[in-house]
CSV table of C-alpha atoms and ligand atoms in Angstrom, one decimal:
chain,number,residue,atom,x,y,z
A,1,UNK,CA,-44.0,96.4,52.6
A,2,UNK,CA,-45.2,93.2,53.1
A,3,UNK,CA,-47.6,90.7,50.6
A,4,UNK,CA,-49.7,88.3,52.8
A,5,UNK,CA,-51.6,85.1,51.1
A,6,UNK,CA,-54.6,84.8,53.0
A,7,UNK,CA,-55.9,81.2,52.8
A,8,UNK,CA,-58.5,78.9,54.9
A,9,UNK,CA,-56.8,76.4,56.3
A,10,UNK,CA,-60.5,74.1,56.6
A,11,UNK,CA,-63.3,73.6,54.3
A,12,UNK,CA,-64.5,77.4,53.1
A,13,UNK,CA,-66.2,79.7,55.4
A,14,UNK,CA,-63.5,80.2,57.9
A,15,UNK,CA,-64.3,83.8,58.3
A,16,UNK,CA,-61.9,85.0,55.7
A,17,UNK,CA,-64.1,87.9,54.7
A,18,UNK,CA,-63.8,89.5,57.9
A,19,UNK,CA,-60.0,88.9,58.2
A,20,UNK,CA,-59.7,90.5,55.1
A,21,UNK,CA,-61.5,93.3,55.5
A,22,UNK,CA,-59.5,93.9,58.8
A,23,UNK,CA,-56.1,93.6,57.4
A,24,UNK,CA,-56.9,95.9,54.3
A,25,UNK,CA,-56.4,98.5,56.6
A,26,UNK,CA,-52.9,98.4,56.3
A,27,UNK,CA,-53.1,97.1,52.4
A,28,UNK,CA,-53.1,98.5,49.3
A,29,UNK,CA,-54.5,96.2,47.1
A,30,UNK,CA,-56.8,93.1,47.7
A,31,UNK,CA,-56.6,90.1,45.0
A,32,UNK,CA,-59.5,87.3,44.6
A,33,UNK,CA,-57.2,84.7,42.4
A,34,UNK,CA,-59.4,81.8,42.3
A,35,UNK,CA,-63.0,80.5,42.4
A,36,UNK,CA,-66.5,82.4,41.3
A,37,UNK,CA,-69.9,83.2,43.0
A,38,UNK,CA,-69.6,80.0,44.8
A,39,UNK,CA,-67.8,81.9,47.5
A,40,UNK,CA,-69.8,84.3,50.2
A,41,UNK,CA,-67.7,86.5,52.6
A,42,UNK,CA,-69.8,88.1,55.0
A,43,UNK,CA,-68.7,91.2,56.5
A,44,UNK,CA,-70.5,93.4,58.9
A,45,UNK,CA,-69.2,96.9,58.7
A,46,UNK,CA,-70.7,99.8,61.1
A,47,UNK,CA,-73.9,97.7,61.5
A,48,UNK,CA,-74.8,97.1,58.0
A,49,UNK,CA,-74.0,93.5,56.4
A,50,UNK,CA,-72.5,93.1,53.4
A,51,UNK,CA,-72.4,89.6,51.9
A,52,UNK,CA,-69.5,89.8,48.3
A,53,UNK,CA,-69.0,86.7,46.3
A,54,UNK,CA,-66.8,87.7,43.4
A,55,UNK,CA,-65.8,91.5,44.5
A,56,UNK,CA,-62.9,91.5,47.2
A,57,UNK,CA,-63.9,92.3,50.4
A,58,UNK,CA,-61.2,95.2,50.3
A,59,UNK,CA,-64.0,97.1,48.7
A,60,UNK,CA,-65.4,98.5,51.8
A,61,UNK,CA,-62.5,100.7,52.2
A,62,UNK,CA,-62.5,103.5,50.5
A,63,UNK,CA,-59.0,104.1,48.4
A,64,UNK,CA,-57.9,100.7,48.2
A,65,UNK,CA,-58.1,98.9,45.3
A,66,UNK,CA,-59.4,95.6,44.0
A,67,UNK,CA,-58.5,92.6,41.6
A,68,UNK,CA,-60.3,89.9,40.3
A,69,UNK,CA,-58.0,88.5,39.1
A,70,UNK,CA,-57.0,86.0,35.9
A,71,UNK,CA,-57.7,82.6,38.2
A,72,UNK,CA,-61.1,83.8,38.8
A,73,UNK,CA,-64.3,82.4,36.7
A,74,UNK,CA,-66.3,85.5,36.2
A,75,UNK,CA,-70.3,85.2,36.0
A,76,UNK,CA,-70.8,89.1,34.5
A,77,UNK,CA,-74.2,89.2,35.5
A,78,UNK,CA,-73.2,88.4,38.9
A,79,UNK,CA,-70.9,90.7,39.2
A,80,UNK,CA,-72.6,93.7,37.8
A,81,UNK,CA,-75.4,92.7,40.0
A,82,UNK,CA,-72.9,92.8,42.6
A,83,UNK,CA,-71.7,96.7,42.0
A,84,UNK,CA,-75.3,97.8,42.2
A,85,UNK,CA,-75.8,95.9,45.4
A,86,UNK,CA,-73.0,97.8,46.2
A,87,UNK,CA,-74.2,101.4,45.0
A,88,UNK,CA,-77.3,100.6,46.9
A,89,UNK,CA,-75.3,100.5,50.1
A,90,UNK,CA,-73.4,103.2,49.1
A,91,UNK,CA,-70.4,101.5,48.5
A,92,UNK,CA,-69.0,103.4,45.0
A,93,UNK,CA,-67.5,100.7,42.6
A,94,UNK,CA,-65.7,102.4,39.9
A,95,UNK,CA,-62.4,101.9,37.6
A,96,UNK,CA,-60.4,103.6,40.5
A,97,UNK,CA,-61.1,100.9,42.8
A,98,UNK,CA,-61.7,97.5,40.8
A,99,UNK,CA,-60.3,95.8,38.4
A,100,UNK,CA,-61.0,92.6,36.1
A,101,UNK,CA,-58.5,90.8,34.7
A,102,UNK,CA,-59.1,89.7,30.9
A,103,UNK,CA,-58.0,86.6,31.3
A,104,UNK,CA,-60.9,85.5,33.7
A,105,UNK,CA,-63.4,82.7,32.2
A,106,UNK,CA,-66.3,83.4,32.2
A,107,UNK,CA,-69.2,80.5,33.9
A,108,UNK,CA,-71.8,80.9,31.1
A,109,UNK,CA,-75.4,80.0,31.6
A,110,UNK,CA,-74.7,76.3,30.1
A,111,UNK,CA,-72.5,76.0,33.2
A,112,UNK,CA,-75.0,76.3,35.4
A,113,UNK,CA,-77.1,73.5,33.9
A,114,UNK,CA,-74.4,71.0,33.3
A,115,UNK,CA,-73.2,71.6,36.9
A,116,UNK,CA,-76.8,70.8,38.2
A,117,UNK,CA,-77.5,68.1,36.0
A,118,UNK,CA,-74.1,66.0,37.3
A,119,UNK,CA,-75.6,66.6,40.8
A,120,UNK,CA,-78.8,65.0,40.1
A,121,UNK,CA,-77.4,62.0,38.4
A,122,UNK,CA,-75.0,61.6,40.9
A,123,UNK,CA,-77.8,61.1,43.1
A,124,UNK,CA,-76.7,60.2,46.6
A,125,UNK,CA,-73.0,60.8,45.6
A,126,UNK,CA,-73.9,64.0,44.8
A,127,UNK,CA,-71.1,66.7,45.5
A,128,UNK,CA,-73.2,69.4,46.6
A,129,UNK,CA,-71.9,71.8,45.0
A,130,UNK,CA,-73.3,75.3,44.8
A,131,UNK,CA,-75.0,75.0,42.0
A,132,UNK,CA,-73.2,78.3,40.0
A,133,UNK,CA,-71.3,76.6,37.3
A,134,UNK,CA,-68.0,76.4,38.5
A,135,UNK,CA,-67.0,73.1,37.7
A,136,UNK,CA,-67.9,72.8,34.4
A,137,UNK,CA,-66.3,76.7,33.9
A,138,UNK,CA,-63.1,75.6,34.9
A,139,UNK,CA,-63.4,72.3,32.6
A,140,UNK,CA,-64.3,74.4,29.9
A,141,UNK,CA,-61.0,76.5,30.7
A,142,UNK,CA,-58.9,73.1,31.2
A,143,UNK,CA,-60.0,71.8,27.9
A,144,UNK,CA,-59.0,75.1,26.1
A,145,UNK,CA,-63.0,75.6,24.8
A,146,UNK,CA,-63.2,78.4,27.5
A,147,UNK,CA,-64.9,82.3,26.6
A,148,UNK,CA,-63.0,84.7,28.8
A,149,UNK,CA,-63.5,88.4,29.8
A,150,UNK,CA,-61.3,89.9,26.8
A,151,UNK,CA,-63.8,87.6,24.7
A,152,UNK,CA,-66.9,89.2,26.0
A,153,UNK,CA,-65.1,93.1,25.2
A,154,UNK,CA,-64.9,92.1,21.9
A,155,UNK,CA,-68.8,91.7,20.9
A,156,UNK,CA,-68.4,90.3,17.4
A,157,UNK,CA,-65.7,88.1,18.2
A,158,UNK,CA,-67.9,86.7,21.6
A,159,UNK,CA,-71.4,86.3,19.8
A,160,UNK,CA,-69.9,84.2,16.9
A,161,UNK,CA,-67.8,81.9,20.0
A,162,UNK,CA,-70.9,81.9,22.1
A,163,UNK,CA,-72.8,80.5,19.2
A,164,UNK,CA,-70.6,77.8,18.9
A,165,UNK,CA,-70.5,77.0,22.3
A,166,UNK,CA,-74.3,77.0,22.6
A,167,UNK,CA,-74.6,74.6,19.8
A,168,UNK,CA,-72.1,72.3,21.7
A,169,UNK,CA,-74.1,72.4,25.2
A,170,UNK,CA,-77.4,72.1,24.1
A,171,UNK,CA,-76.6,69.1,22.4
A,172,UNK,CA,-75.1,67.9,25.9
A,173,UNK,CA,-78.4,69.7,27.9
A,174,UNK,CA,-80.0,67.4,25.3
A,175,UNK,CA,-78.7,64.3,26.1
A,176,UNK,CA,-79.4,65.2,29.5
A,177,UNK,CA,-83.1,65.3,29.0
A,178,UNK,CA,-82.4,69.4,30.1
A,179,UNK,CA,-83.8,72.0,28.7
A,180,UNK,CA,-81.2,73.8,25.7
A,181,UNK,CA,-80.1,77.6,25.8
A,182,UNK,CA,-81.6,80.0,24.1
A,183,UNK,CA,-78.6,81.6,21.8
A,184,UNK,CA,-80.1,85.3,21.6
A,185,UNK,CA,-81.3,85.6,24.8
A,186,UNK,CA,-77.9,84.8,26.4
A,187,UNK,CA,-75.6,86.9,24.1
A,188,UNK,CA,-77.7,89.6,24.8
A,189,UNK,CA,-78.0,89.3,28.5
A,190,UNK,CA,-73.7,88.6,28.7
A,191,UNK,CA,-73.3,91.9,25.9
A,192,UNK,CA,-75.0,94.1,28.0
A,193,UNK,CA,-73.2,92.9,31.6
A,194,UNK,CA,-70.0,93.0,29.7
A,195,UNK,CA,-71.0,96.9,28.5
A,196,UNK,CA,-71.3,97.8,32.3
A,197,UNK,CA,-67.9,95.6,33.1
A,198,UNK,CA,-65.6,97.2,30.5
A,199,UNK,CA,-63.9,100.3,32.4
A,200,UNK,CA,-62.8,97.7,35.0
A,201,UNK,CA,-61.3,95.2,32.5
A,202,UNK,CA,-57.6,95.1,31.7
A,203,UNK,CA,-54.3,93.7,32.3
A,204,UNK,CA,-54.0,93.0,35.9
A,205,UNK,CA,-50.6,91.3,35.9
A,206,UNK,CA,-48.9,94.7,34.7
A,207,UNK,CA,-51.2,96.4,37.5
A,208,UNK,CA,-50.2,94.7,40.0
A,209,UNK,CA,-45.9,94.3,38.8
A,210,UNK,CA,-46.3,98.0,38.9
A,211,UNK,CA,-47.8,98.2,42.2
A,212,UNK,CA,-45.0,95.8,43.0
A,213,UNK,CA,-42.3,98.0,41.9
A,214,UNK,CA,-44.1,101.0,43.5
A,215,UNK,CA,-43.9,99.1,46.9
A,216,UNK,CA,-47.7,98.7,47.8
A,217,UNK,CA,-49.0,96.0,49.8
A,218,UNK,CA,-50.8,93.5,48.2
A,219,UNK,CA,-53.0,91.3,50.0
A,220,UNK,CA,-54.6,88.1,48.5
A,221,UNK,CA,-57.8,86.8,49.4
A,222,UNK,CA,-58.7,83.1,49.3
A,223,UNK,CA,-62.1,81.9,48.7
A,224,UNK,CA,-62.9,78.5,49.7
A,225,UNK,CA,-60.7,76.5,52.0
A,226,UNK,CA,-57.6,74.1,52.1
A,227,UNK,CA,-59.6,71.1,52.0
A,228,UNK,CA,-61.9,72.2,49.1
A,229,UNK,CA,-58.7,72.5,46.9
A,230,UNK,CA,-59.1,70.9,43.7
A,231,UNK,CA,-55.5,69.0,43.9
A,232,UNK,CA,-54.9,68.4,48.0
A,233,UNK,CA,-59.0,68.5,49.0
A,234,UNK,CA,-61.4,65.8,49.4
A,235,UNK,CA,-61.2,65.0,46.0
A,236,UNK,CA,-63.8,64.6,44.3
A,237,UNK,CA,-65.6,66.5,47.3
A,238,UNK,CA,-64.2,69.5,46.6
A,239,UNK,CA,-64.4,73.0,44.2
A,240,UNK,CA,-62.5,73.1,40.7
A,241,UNK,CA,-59.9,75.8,41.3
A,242,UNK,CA,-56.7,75.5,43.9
A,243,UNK,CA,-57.8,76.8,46.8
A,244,UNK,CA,-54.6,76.7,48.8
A,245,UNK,CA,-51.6,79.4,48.8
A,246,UNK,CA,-50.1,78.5,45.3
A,247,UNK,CA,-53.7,79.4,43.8
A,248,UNK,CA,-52.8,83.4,44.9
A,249,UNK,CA,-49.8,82.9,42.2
A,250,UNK,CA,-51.1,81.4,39.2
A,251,UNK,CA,-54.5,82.9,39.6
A,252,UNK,CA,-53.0,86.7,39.8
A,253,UNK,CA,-49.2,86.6,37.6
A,254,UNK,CA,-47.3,87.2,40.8
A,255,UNK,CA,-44.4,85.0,41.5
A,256,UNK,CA,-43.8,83.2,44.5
A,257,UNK,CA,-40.9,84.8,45.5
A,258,UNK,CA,-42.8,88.2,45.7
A,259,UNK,CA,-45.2,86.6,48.7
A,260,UNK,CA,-43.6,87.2,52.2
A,261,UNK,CA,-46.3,85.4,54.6
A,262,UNK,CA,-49.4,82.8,54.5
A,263,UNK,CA,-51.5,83.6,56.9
A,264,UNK,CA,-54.2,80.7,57.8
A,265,UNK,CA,-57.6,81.5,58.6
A,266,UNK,CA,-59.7,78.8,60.8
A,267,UNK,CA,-62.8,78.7,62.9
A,268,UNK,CA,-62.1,77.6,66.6
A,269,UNK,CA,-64.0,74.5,65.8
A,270,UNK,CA,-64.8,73.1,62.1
A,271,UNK,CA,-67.8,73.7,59.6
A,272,UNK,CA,-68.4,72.4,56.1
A,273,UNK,CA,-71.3,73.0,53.7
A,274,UNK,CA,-72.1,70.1,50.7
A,275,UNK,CA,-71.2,66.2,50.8
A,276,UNK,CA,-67.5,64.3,51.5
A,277,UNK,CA,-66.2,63.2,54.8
A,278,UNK,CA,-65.7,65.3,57.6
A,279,UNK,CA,-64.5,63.2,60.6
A,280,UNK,CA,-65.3,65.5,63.6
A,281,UNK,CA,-68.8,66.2,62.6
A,282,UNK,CA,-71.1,66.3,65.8
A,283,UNK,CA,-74.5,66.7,65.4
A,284,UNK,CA,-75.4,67.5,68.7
A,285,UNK,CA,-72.6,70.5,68.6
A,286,UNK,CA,-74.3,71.0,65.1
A,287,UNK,CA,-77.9,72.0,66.8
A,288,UNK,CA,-76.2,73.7,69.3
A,289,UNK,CA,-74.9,76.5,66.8
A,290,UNK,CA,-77.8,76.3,64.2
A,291,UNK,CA,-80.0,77.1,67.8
A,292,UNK,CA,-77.5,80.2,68.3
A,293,UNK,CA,-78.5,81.0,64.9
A,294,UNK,CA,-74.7,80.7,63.4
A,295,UNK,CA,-73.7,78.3,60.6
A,296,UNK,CA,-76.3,79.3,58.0
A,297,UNK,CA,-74.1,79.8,54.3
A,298,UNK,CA,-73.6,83.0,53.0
A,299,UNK,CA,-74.5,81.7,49.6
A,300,UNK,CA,-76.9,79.0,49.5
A,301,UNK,CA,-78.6,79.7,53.0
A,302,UNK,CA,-77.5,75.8,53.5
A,303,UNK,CA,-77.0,75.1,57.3
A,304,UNK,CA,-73.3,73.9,57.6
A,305,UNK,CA,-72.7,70.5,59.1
A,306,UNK,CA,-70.4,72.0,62.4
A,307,UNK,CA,-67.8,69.4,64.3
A,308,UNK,CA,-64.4,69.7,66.5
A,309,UNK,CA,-61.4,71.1,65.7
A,310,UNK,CA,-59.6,69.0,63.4
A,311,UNK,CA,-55.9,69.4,64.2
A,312,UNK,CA,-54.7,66.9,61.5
A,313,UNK,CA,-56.4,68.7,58.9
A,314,UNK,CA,-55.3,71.8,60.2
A,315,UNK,CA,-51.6,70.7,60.6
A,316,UNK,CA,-51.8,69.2,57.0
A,317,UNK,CA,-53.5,72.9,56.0
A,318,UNK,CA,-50.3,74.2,57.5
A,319,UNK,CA,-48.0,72.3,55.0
A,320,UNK,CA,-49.4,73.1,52.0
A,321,UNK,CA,-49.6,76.5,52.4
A,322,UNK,CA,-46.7,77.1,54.6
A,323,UNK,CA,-48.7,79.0,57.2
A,324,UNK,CA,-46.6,81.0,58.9
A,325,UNK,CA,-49.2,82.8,61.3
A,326,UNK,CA,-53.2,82.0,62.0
A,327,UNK,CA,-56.3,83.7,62.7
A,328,UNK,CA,-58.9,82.0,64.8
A,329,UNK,CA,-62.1,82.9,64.3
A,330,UNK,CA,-65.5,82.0,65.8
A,331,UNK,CA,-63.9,81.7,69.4
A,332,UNK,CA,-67.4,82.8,70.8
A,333,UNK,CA,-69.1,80.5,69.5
A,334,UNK,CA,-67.6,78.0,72.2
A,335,UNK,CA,-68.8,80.5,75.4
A,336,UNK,CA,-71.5,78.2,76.6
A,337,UNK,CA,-69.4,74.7,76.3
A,338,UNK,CA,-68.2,72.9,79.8
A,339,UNK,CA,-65.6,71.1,77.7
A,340,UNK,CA,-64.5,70.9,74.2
A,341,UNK,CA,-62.5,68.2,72.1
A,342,UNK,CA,-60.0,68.6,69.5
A,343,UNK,CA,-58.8,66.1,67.4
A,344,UNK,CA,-55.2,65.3,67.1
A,345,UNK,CA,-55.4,62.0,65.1
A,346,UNK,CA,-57.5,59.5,63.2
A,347,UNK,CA,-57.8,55.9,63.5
A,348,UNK,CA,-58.1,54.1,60.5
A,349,UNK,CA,-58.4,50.3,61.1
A,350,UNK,CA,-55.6,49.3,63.5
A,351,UNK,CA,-53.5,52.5,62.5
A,352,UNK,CA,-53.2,55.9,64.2
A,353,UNK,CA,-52.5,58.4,61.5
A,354,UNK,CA,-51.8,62.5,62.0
A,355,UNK,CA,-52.2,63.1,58.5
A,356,UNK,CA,-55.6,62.7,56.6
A,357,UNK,CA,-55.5,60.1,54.2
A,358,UNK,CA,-55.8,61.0,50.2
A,359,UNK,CA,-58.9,58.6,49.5
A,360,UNK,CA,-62.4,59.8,50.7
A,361,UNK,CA,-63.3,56.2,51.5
A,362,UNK,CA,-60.7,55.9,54.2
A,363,UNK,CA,-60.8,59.8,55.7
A,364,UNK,CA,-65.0,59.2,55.5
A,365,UNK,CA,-64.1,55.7,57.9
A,366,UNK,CA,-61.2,57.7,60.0
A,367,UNK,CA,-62.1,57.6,63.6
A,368,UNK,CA,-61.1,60.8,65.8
A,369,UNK,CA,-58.9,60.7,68.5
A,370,UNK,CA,-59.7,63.5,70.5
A,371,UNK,CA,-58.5,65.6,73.5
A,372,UNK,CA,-60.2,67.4,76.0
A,373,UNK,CA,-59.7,70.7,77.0
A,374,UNK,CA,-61.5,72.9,79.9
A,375,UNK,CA,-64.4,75.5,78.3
A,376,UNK,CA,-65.1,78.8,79.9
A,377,UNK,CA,-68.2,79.3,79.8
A,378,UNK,CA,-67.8,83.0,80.0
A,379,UNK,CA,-69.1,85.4,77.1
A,380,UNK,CA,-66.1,86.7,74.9
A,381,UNK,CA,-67.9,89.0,72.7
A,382,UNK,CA,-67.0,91.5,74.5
A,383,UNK,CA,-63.0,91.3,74.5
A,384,UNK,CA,-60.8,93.8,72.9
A,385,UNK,CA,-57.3,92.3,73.5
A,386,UNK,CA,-55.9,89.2,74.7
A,387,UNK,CA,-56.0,89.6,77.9
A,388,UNK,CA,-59.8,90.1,78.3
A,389,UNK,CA,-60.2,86.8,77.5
A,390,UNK,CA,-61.0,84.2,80.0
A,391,UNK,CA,-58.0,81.8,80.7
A,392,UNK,CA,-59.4,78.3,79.3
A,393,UNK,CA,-60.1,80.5,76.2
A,394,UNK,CA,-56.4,81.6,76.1
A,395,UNK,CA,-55.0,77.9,76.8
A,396,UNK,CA,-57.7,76.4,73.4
A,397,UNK,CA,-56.1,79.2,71.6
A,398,UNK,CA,-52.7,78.3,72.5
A,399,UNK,CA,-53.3,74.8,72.0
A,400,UNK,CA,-54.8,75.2,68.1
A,401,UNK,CA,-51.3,77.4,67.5
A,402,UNK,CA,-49.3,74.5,69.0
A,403,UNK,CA,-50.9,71.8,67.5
A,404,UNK,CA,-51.1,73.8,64.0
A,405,UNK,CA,-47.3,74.5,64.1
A,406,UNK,CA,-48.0,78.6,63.1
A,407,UNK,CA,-48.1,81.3,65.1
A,408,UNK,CA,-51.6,82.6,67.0
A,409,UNK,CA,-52.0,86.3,65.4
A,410,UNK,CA,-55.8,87.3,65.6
A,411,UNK,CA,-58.3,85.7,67.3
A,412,UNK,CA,-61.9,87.0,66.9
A,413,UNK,CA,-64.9,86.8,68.9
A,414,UNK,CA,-67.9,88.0,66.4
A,415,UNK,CA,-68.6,89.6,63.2
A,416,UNK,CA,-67.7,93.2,63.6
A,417,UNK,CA,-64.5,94.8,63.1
A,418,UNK,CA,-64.0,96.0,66.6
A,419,UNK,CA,-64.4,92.5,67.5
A,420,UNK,CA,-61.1,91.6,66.4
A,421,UNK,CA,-58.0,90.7,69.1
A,422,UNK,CA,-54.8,91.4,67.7
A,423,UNK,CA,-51.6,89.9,69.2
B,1,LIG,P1,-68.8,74.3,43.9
B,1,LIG,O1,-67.6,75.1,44.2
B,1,LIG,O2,-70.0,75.0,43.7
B,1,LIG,O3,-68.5,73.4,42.7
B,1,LIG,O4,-69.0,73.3,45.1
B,1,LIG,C1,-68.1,72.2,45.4
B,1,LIG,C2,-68.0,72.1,46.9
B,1,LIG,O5,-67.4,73.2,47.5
B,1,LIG,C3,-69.4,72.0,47.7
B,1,LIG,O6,-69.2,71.2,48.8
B,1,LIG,C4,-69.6,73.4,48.1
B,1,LIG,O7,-70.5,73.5,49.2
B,1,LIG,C5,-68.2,73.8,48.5
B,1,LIG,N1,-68.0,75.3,48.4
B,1,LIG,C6,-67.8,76.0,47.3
B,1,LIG,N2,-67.6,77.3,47.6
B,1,LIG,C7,-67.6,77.4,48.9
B,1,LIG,C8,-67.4,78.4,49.9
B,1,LIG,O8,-67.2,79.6,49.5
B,1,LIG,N3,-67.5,78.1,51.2
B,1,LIG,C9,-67.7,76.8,51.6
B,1,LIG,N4,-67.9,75.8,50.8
B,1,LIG,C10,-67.9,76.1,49.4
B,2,LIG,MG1,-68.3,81.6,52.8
């Protein structure tokens, strides 16, 4: 028995999904413990693409079971628009195999306004967030004025809250020249999603103690990525929930001591969707994978801004969490390249630095210090094991493990599961 934090060790969209949905083979459980619908895991299963944002990935295999778990900020409509996406794709979503922790917040409809009305005043300093409400959901939850999943199961008791708190926005929605909610029409579309969430809502911390005690595996899944985290990201470029390996704990009741490996997930080059400094960004690498139609978000449709491999992010990733072992993802998209750079430092001013600085100011001005490694310009789509692939690809592999301080475990080379290279 083993419980594995999965966590990206970048900026979001590391490939998690597919990781997951690889290792849940061998798992018995899968846990989302933070974030909302702001996260997209893509994951291509037998030819047929499914893209989740608030239902673990672990759902495409049948008999294992999934959390959302008490971390999480719940749109219901989302997600009950999510099971039927499901359905349609014959994927059966049912109390057997999902649960939905009570605790959960819910991002109400106010969210979603307030959230897009910052961006616009923010003008160019916007974040660029995704626009569904997490932000001010998980200020609502930090300042204790929060409706949750149990709420929304108890009709009476959520209508007469929601009224409040609909009273309360729309004065703010007022202020912001935005148009105010409509009290009615949102109870009633949040009381009927809740109606088709309620079998899967309950206590998950008991679930998953007794799973514990029964000796399943757990595996939890990270949305987002290290340097989105809301304490150690590119603050305040960043989402509003803990992104990195302590997020698994508080955002599902199971202590750290139950946790027996962090395993970092990161693309063999770097990607990052909204604003905030990103100091290997390359435009011209950019076009390159926007022309191979990758880098597109699973979300918004937004093309990601792409750069080199940032080893001092990556390194820094690896404290946090305490990665112990890393998956590499995205080699192929690197076939074509005659050489490739990583970044190993940052110059700030006069000073060489291998750790990124706390204030967006000085990580925005941080120059890269690269190194150069040999390409292969070789297809790897095609490789089942380590050995299929090319040298050079073996040596940037190597190099990302050494420079990352974890060990390489699974490198992949697309988005199918039989894409996959295991170590
Ligand atoms: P929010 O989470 O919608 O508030 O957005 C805050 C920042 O996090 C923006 O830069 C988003 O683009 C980014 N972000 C949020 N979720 C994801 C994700 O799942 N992948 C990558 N970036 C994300
Ligand atoms: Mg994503």
């Amino acid at each position: 028995m083993s419980n594995t934090i999965l966590v990206g060790a970048q900026w979001g969209d590391e490939g998690k999904g597919k990781i997951i949905d690889f290792l849940t083979e061998t798992a018995d459980i899968v846990v989302r413990s933070q974030g909302g619908n702001n996260a997209g895991h893509t994951v291509i299963v037998g030819g047929t693409k499914y893209v989740l944002h608030l239902i673990p990935s672990g759902i495409l295999r049948p008999g294992k079971k999934c959390v959302i778990g008490n971390g999480v900020v719940i749109d219901p409509i989302a997600v009950a628009k999510e099971i039927a996406g499901l359905a349609e794709k014959k994927i059966k979503v049912s109390k057997s195999n999902l649960l939905i922790s009570d605790c959960a917040h819910l991002v109400l409809p106010y969210h979603r306004s307030i959230d897009e009305q910052r961006e616009a005043r923010k003008g160019k300093n916007k974040i660029g967030t995704t626009k569904r409400g997490i932000g001010p959901a998980y200020g609502d939850k930090a300042a204790r004025v929060g409706l949750r999943m149990g709420d929304l199961m108890q009709p009476a008791l959520f209508s007469e809250k929601l009224a409040q708190r609909i009273k309360e926005n729309n004065a703010v929605l007022k202020a912001f020249g935005a148009k105010p909610l409509k009290f009615a029409e949102v109870n009633a579309a949040y009381l009927e999603a809740g109606k088709k969430l309620a079998p899967f809502v309950g206590n998950t911390v008991v679930f998953l103690h007794e799973a514990l005690k029964a000796g399943k595996e757990i595996l939890f899944e990270g949305a987002q990525g290290t340097f989105l985290d809301i304490d150690h990201g590119t603050y305040p470029y960043v989402t509003s929930s803990n992104t990195t390996a302590g997020g698994a704990c508080t955002g599902s009741g199971v202590p750290p001591h139950r946790m027996d490996r962090v395993l970092g997930v990161m693309k063999a080059y770097t990607t990052r969707v909204g604003e905030g400094p990103f100091p290997t960004e390359n435009d011209a690498f950019s076009d390159m994978l926007h022309g191979m139609g990758r880098e597109f978000g699973a979300t918004t449709g937004r093309a990601r801004r792409c750069g080199w491999f940032d080893a001092v992010a990556v390194r820094y990733a690896g404290m946090i969490n305490g990665i112990d072992d890393i998956a590499v993802t995205n080699l192929d998209g690197l076939d074509t390249l005659p050489s490739i750079q990583v970044c190993t430092h940052y110059k700030i001013g006069k000073m060489t630095v291998d750790v990124p600085p706390s204030d967006f100011r000085q990580l925005r001005d941080a120059k890269p210090v690269y190194i150069e490694l040999p390409g292969w310009q070789t297809p790897t789509h095609e490789a089942k094991k380590y050995s299929d692939l090319p040298k050079n690809a073996r040596a940037y592999l190597q190099k990302i493990a050494e420079l990352t301080g974890a060990k390489l475990t699974i490198a992949s080379v697309g988005p199918n599961r039989d894409q996959t290279i295991v170590l």
